[in-house]
PDB file of C-alpha atoms (C1' of nucleotides) in Angstrom:
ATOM      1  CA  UNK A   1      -0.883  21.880   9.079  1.00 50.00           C
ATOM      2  CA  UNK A   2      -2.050  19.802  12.104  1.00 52.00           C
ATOM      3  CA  UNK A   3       0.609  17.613  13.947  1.00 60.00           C
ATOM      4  CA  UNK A   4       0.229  14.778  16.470  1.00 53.00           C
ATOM      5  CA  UNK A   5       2.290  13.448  18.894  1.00 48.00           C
ATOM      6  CA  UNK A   6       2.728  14.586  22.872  1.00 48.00           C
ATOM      7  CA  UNK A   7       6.008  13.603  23.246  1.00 56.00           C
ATOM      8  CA  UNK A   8       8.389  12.881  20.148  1.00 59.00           C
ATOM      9  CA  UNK A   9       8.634  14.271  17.092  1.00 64.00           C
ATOM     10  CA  UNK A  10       4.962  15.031  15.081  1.00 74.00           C
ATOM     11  CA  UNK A  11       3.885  13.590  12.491  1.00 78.00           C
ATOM     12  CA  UNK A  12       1.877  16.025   9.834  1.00 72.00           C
ATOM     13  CA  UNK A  13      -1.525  14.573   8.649  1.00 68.00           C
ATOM     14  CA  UNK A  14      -3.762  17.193   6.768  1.00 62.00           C
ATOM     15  CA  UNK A  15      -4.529  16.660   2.833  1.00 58.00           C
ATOM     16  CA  UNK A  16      -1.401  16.650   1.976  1.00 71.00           C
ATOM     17  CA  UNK A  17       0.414  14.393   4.538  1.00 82.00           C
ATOM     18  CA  UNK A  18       3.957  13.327   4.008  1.00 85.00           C
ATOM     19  CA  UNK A  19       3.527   9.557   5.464  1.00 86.00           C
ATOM     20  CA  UNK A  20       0.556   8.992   3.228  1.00 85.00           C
ATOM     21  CA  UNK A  21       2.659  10.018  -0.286  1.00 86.00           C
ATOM     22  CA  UNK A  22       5.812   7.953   0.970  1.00 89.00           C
ATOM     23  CA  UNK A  23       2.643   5.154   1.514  1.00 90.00           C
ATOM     24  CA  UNK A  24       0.961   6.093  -1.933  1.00 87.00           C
ATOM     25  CA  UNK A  25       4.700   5.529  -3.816  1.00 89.00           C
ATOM     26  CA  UNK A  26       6.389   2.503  -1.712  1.00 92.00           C
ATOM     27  CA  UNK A  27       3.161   0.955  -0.532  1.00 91.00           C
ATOM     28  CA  UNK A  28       2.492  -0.995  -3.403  1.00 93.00           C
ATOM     29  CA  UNK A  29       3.331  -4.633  -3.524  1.00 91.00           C
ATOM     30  CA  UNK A  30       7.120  -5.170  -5.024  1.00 95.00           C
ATOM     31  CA  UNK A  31       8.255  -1.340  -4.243  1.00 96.00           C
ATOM     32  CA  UNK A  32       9.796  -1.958  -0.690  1.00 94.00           C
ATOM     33  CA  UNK A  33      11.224  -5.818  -1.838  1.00 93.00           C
ATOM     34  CA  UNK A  34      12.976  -4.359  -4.607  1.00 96.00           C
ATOM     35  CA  UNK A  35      14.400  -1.095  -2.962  1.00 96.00           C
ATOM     36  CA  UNK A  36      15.418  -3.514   0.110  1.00 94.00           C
ATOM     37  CA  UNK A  37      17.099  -6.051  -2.660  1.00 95.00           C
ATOM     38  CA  UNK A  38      18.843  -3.180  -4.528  1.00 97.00           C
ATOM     39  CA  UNK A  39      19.896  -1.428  -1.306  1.00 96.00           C
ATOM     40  CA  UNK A  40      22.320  -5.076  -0.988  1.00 95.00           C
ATOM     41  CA  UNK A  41      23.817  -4.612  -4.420  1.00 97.00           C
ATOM     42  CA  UNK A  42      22.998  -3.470  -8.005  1.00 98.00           C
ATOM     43  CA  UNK A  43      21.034  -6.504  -9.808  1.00 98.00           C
ATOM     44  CA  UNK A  44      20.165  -6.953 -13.658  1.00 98.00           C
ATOM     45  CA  UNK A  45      16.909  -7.050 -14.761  1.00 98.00           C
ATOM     46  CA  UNK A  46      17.126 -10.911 -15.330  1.00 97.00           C
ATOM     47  CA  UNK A  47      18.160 -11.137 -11.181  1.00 97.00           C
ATOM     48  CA  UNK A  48      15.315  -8.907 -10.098  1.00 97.00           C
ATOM     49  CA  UNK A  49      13.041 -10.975 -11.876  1.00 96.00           C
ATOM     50  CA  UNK A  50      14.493 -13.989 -10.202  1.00 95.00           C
ATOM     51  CA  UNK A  51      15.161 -13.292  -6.718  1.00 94.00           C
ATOM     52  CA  UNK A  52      11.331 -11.531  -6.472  1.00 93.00           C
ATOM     53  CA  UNK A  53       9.356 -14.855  -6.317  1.00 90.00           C
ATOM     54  CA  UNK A  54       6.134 -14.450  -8.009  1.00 91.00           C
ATOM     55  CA  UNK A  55       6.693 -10.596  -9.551  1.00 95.00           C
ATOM     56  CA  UNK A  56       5.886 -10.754 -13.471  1.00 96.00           C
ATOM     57  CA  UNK A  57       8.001  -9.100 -16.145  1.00 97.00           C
ATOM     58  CA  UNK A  58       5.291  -6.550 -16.414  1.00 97.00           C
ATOM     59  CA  UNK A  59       4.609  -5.449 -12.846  1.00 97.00           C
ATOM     60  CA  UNK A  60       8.866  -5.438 -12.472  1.00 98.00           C
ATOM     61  CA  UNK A  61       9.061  -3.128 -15.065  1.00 98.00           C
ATOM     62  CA  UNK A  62       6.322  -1.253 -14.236  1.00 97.00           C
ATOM     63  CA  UNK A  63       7.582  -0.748 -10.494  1.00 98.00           C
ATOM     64  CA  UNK A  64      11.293  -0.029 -11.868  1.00 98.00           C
ATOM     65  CA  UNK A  65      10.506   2.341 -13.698  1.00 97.00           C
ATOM     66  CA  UNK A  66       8.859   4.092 -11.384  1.00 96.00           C
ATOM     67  CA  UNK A  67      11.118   3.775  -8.921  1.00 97.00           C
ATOM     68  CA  UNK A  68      13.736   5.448 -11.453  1.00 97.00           C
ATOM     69  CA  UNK A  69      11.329   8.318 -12.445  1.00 96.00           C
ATOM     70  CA  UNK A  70      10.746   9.100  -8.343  1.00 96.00           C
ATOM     71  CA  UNK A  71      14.521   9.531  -8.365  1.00 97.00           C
ATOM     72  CA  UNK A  72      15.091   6.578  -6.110  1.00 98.00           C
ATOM     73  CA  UNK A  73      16.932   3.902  -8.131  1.00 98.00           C
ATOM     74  CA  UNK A  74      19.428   4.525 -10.896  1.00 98.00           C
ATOM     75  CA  UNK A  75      18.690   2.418 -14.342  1.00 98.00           C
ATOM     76  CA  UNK A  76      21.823   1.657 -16.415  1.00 98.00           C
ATOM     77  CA  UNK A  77      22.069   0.302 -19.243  1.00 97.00           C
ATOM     78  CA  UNK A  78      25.154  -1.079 -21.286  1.00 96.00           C
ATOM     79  CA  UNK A  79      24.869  -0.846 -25.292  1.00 94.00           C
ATOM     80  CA  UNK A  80      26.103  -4.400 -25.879  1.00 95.00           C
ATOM     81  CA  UNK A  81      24.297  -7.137 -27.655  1.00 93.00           C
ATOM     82  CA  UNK A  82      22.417  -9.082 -26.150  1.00 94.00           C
ATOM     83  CA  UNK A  83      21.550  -5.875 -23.639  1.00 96.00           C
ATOM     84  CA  UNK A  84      22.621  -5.832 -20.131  1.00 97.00           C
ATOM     85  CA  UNK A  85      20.703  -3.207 -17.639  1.00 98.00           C
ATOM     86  CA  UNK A  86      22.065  -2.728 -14.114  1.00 98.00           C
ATOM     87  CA  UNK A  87      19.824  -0.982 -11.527  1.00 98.00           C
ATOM     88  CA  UNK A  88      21.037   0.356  -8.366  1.00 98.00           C
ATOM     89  CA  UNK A  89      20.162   2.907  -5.689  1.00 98.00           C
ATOM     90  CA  UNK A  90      20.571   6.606  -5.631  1.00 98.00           C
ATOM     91  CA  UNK A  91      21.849   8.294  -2.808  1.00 98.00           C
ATOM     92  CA  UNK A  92      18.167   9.122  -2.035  1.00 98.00           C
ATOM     93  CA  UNK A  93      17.017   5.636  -2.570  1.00 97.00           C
ATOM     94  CA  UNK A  94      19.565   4.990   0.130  1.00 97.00           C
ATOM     95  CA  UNK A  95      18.151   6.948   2.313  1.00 98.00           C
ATOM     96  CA  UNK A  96      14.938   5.664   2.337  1.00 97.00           C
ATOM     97  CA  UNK A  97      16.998   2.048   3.935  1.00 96.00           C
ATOM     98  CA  UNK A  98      16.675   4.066   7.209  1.00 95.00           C
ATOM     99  CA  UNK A  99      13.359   3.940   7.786  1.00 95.00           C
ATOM    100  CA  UNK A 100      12.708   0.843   6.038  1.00 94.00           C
ATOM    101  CA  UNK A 101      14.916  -0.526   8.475  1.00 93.00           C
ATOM    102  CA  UNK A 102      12.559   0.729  11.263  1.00 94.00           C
ATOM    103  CA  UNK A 103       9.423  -0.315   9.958  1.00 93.00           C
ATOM    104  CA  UNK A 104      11.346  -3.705   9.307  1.00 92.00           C
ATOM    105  CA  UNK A 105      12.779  -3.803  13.154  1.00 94.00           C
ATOM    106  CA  UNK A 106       8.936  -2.871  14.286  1.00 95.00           C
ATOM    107  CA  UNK A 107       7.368  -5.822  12.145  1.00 93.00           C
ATOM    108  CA  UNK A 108       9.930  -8.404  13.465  1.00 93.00           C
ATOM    109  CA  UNK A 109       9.493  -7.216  17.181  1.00 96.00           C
ATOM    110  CA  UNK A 110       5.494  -7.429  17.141  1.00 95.00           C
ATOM    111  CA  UNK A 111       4.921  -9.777  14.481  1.00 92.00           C
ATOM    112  CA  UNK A 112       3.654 -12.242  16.811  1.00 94.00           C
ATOM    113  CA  UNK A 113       1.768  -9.815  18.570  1.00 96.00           C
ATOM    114  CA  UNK A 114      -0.472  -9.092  15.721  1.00 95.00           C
ATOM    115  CA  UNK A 115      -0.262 -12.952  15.089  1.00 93.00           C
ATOM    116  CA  UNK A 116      -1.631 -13.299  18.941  1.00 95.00           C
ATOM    117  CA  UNK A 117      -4.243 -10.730  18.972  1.00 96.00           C
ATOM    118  CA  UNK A 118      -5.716 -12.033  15.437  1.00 94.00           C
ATOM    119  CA  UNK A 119      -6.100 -15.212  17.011  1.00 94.00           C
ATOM    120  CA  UNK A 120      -7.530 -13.890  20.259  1.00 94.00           C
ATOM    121  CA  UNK A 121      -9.581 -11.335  18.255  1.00 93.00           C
ATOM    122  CA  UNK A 122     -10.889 -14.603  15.930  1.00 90.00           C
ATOM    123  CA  UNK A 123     -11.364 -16.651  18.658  1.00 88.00           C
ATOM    124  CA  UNK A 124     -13.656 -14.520  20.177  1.00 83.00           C
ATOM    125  CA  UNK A 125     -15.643 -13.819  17.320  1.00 72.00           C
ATOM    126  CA  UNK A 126     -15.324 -15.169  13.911  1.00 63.00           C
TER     127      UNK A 126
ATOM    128  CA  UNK B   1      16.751 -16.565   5.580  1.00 50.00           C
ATOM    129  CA  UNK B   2      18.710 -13.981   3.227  1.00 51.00           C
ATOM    130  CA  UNK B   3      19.803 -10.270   4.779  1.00 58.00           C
ATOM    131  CA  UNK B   4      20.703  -7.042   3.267  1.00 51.00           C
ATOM    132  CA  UNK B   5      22.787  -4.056   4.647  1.00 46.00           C
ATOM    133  CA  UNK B   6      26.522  -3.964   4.409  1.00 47.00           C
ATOM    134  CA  UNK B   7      25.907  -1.065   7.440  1.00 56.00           C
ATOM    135  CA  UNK B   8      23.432  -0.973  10.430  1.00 59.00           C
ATOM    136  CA  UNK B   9      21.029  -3.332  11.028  1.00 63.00           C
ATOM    137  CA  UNK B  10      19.790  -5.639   8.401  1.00 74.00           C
ATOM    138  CA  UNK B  11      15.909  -6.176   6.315  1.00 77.00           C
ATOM    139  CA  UNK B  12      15.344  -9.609   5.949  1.00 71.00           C
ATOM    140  CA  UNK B  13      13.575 -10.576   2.363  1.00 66.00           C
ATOM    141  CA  UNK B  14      12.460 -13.758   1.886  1.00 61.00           C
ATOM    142  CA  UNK B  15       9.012 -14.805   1.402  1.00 57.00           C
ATOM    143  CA  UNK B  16       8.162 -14.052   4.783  1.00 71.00           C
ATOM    144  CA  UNK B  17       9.536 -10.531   4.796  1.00 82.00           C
ATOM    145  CA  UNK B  18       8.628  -8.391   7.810  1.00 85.00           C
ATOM    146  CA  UNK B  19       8.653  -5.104   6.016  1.00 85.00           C
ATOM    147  CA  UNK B  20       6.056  -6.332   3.660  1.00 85.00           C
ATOM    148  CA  UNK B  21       3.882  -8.014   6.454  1.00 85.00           C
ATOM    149  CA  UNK B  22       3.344  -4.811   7.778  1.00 88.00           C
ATOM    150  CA  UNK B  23       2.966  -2.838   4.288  1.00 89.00           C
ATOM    151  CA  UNK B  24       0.551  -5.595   3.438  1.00 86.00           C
ATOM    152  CA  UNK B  25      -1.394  -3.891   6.868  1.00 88.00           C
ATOM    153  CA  UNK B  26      -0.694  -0.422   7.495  1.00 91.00           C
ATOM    154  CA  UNK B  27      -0.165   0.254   3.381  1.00 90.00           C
ATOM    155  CA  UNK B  28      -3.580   0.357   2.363  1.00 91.00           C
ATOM    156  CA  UNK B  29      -5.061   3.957   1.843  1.00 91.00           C
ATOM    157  CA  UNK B  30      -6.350   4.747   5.378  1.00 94.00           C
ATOM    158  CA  UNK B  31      -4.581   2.665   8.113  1.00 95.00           C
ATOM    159  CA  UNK B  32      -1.822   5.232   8.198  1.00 93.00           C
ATOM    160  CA  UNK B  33      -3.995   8.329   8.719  1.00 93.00           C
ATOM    161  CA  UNK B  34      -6.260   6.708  11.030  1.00 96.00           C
ATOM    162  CA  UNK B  35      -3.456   5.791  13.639  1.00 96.00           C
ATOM    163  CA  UNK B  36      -1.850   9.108  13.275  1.00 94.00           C
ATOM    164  CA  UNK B  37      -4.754  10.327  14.417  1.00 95.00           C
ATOM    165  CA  UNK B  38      -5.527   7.853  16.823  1.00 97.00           C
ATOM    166  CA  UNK B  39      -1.859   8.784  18.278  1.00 96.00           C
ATOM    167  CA  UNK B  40      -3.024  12.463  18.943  1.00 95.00           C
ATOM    168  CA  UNK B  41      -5.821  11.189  21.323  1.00 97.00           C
ATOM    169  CA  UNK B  42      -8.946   9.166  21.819  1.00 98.00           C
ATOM    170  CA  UNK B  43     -11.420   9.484  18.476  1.00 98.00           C
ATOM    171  CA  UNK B  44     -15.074   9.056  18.183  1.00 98.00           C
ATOM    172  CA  UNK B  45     -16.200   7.236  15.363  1.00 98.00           C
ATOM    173  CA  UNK B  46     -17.990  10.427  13.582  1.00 97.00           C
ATOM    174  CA  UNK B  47     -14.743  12.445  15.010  1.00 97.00           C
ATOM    175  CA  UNK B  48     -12.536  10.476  12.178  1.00 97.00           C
ATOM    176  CA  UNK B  49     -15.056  10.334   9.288  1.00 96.00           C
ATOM    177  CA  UNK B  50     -15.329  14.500   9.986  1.00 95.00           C
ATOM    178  CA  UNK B  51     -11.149  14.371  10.039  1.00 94.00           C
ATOM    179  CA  UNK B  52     -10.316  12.102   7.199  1.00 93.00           C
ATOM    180  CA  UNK B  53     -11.457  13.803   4.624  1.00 89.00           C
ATOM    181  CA  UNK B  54     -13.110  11.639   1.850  1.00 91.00           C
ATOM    182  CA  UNK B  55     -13.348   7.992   3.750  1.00 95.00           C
ATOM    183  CA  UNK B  56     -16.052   6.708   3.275  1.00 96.00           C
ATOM    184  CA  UNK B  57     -18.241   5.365   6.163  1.00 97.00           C
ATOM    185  CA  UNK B  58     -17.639   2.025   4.776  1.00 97.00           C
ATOM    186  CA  UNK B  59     -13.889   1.964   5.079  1.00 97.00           C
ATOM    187  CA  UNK B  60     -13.880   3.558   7.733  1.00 98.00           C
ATOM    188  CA  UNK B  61     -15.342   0.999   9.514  1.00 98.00           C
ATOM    189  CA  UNK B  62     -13.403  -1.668   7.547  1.00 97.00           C
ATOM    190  CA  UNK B  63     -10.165  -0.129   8.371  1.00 97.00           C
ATOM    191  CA  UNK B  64     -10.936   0.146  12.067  1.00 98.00           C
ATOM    192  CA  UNK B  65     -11.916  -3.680  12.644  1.00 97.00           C
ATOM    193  CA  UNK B  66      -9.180  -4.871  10.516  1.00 96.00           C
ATOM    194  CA  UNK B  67      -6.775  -1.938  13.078  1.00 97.00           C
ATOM    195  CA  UNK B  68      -8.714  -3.598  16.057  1.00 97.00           C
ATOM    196  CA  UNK B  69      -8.521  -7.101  15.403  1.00 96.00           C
ATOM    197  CA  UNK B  70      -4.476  -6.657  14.707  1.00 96.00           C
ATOM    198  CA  UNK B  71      -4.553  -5.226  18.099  1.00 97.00           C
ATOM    199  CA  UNK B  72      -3.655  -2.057  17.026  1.00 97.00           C
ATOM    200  CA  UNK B  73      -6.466  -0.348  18.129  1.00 98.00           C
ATOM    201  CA  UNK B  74      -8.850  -0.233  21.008  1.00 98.00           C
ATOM    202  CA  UNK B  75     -12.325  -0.055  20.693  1.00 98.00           C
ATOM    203  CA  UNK B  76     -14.669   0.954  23.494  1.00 98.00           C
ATOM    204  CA  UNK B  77     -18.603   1.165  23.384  1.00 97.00           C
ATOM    205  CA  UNK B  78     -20.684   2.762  25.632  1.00 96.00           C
ATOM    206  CA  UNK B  79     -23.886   1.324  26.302  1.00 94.00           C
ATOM    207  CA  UNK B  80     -25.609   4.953  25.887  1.00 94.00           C
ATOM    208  CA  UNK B  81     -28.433   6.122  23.348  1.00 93.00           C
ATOM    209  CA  UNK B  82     -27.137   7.394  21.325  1.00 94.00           C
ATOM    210  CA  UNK B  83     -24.607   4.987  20.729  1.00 96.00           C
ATOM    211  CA  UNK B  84     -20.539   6.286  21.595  1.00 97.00           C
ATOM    212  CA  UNK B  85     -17.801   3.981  20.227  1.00 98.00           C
ATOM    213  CA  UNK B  86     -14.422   5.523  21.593  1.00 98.00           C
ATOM    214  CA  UNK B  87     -11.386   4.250  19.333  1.00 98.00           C
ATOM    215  CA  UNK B  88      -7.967   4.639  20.423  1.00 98.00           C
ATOM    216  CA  UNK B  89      -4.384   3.317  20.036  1.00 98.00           C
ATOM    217  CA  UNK B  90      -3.293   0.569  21.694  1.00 98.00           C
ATOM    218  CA  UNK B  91       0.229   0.051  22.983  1.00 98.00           C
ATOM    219  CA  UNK B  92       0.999  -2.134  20.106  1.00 98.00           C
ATOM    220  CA  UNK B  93      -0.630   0.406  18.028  1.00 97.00           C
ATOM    221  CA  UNK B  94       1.612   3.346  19.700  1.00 97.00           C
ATOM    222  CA  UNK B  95       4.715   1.869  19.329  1.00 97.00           C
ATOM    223  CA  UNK B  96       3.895   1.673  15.754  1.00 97.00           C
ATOM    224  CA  UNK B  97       4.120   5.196  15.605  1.00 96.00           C
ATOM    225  CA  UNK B  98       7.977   5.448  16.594  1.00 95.00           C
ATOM    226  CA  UNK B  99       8.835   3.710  13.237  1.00 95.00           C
ATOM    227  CA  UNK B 100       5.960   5.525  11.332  1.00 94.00           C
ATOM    228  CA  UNK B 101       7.410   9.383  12.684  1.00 93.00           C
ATOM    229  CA  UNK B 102      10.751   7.816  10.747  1.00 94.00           C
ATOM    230  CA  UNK B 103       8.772   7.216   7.245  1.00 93.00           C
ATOM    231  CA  UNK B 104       7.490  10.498   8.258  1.00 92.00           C
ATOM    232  CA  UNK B 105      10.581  12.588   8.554  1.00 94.00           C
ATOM    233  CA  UNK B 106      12.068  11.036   5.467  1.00 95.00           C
ATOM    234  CA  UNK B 107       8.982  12.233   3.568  1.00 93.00           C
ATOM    235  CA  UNK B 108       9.075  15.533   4.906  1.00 93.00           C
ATOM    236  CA  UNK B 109      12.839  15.400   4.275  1.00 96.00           C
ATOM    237  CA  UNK B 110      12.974  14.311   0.605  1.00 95.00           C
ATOM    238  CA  UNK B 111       9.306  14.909  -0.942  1.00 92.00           C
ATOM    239  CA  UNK B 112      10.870  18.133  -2.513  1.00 94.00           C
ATOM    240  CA  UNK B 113      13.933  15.302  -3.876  1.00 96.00           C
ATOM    241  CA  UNK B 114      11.608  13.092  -5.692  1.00 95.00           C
ATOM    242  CA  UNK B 115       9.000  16.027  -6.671  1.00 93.00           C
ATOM    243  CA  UNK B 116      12.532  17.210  -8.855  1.00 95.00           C
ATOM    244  CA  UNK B 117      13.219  13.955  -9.458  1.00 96.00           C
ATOM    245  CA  UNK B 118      10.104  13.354 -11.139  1.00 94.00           C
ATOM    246  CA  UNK B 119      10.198  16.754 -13.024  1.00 94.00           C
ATOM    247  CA  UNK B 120      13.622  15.982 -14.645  1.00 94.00           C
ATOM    248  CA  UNK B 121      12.167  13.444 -15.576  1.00 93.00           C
ATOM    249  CA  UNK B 122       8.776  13.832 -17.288  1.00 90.00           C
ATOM    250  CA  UNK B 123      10.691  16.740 -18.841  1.00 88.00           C
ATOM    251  CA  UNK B 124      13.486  14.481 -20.278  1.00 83.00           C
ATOM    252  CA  UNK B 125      11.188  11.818 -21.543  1.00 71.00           C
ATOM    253  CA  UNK B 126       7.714  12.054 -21.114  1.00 62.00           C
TER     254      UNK B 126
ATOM    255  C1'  DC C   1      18.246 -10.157 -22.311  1.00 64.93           C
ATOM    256  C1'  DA C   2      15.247  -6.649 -21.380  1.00 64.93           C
ATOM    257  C1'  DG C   3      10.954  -4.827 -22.039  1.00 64.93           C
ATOM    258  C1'  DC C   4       6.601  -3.180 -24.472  1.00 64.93           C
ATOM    259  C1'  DA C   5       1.658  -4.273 -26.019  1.00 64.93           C
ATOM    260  C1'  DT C   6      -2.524  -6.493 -25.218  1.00 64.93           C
ATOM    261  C1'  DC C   7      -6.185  -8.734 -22.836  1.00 64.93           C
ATOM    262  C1'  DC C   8      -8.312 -10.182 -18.676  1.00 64.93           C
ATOM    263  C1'  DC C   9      -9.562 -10.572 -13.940  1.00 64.93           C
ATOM    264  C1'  DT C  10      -9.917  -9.611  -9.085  1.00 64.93           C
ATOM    265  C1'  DG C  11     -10.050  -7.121  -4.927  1.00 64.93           C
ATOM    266  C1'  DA C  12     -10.032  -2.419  -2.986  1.00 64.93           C
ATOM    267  C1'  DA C  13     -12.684   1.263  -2.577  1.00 64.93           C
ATOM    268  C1'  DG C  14     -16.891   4.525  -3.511  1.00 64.93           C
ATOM    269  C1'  DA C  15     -22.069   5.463  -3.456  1.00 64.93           C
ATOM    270  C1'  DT C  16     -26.231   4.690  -1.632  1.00 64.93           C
ATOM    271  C1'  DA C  17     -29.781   2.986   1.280  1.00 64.93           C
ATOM    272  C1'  DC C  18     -31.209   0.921   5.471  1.00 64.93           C
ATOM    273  C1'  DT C  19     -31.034  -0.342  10.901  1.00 64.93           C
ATOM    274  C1'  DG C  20     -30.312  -0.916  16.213  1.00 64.93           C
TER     275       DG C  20
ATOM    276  C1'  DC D   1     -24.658   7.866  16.283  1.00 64.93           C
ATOM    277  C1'  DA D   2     -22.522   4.074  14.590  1.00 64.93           C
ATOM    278  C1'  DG D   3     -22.753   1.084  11.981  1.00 64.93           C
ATOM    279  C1'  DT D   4     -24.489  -3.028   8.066  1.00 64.93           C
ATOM    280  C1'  DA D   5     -25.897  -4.448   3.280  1.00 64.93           C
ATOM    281  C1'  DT D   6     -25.693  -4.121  -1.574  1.00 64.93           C
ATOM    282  C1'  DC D   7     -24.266  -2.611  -5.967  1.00 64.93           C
ATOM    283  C1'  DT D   8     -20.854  -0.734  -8.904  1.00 64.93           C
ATOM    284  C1'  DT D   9     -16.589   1.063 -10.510  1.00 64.93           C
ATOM    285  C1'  DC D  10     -11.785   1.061 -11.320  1.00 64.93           C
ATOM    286  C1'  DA D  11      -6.898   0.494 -10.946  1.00 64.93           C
ATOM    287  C1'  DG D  12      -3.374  -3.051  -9.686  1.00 64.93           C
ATOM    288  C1'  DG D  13      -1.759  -6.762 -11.194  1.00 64.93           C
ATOM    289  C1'  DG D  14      -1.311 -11.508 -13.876  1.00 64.93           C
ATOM    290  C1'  DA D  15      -0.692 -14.126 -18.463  1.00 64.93           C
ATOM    291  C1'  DT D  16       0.813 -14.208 -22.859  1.00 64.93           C
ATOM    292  C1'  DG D  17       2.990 -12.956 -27.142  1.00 64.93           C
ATOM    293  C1'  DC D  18       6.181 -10.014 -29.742  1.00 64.93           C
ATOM    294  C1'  DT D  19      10.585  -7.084 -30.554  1.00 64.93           C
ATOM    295  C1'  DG D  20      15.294  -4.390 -30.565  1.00 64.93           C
TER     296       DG D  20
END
DNA sequence: CAGCATCCCTGAAGATACTG
DNA sequence: CAGTATCTTCAGGGATGCTG
């Protein structure tokens, strides 16, 4: 296994490169929302659905599911008519907040310095 | 703007969430890899094609100007024949790797959590 | 309400060939 | 060596309709 990284802890990037699965399983496009929205409380389907502007029924399903099958959010559901489903974190989906939260402090910090050196970069060029 | 975490430091969620912005950049299939690499040292262009196995010249390329024009990544050519393009990180692009070494150590930390996850599972259902 | 089944479409990515 | 150009494929995702 090949690591990078003078100073500070490595990061491992051969075929089989830990960053790149947590990428290949979050990375999609609702994953991170809907980890980030559960990590504040447990939501029904129907709130999910609502508070994720634009997500079909489908693709929230879809994503939930796997979410629940990777072990990271809990799916509950309550035998009463109509049905009422409750998802919530694991302690592992919990977990995953932590880094979240870094990525999430690193975009607000530099978000306008990608902004700036788009423009700069399109400016120049086209 | 709406924020989660009862604890530590918050993810915001709207529609312009942070944590997505940069998913939406560094979450496509080679971004990662190629700045983990980029964070070991100084790459030449045919030094990344040989290390990431199966890009394809074509993204790699892609990937790079999209990396470079996000000022994430510096690109230097020398006026030589043969041609030399040196890539490397920028300091926007390095200080992308604090939060990335995070994702990182989670994945190393709990790929063996969802692997069992996942097997519990597929053996429950299917 | 929650969610599956079906059809469709687009954009990401691969293969291949060519060039300064 | 370091790309560009073109064609093609395929999976992610949207829309819609139906059901326990």
């Amino acid at each position: 296994m090949r690591e990078v990284g003078a100073r500070g802890p490595a990061i491992s990037v051969d075929d089989d490169c830990p960053v790149r699965e947590v990428l290949d399983r979050v990375g999609d496009k609702w994953s991170v929302l809907i980890v980030v929205l559960l990590g504040q409380r447990t939501h029904r389907f129907g709130e999910l659905h609502r508070a994720i502007d634009g997500i079909s029924q489908r693709m929230l399903t879809l994503t939930l599911s796997r979410l629940v099958r990777d072990g990271l959010v809990c799916r509950t559901a309550h035998p009463t008519v109509p049905p009422r489903v409750d998802y919530s974190l694991t302690d592992l989906g919990r977990t995953l907040l932590v880094p979240l939260r870094a990525l999430d402090a690193w975009a607000v910090a530099h978000r306008d310095d990608i902004r700036a050196a788009r423009a700069r970069h399109d400016a120049a060029a086209g």
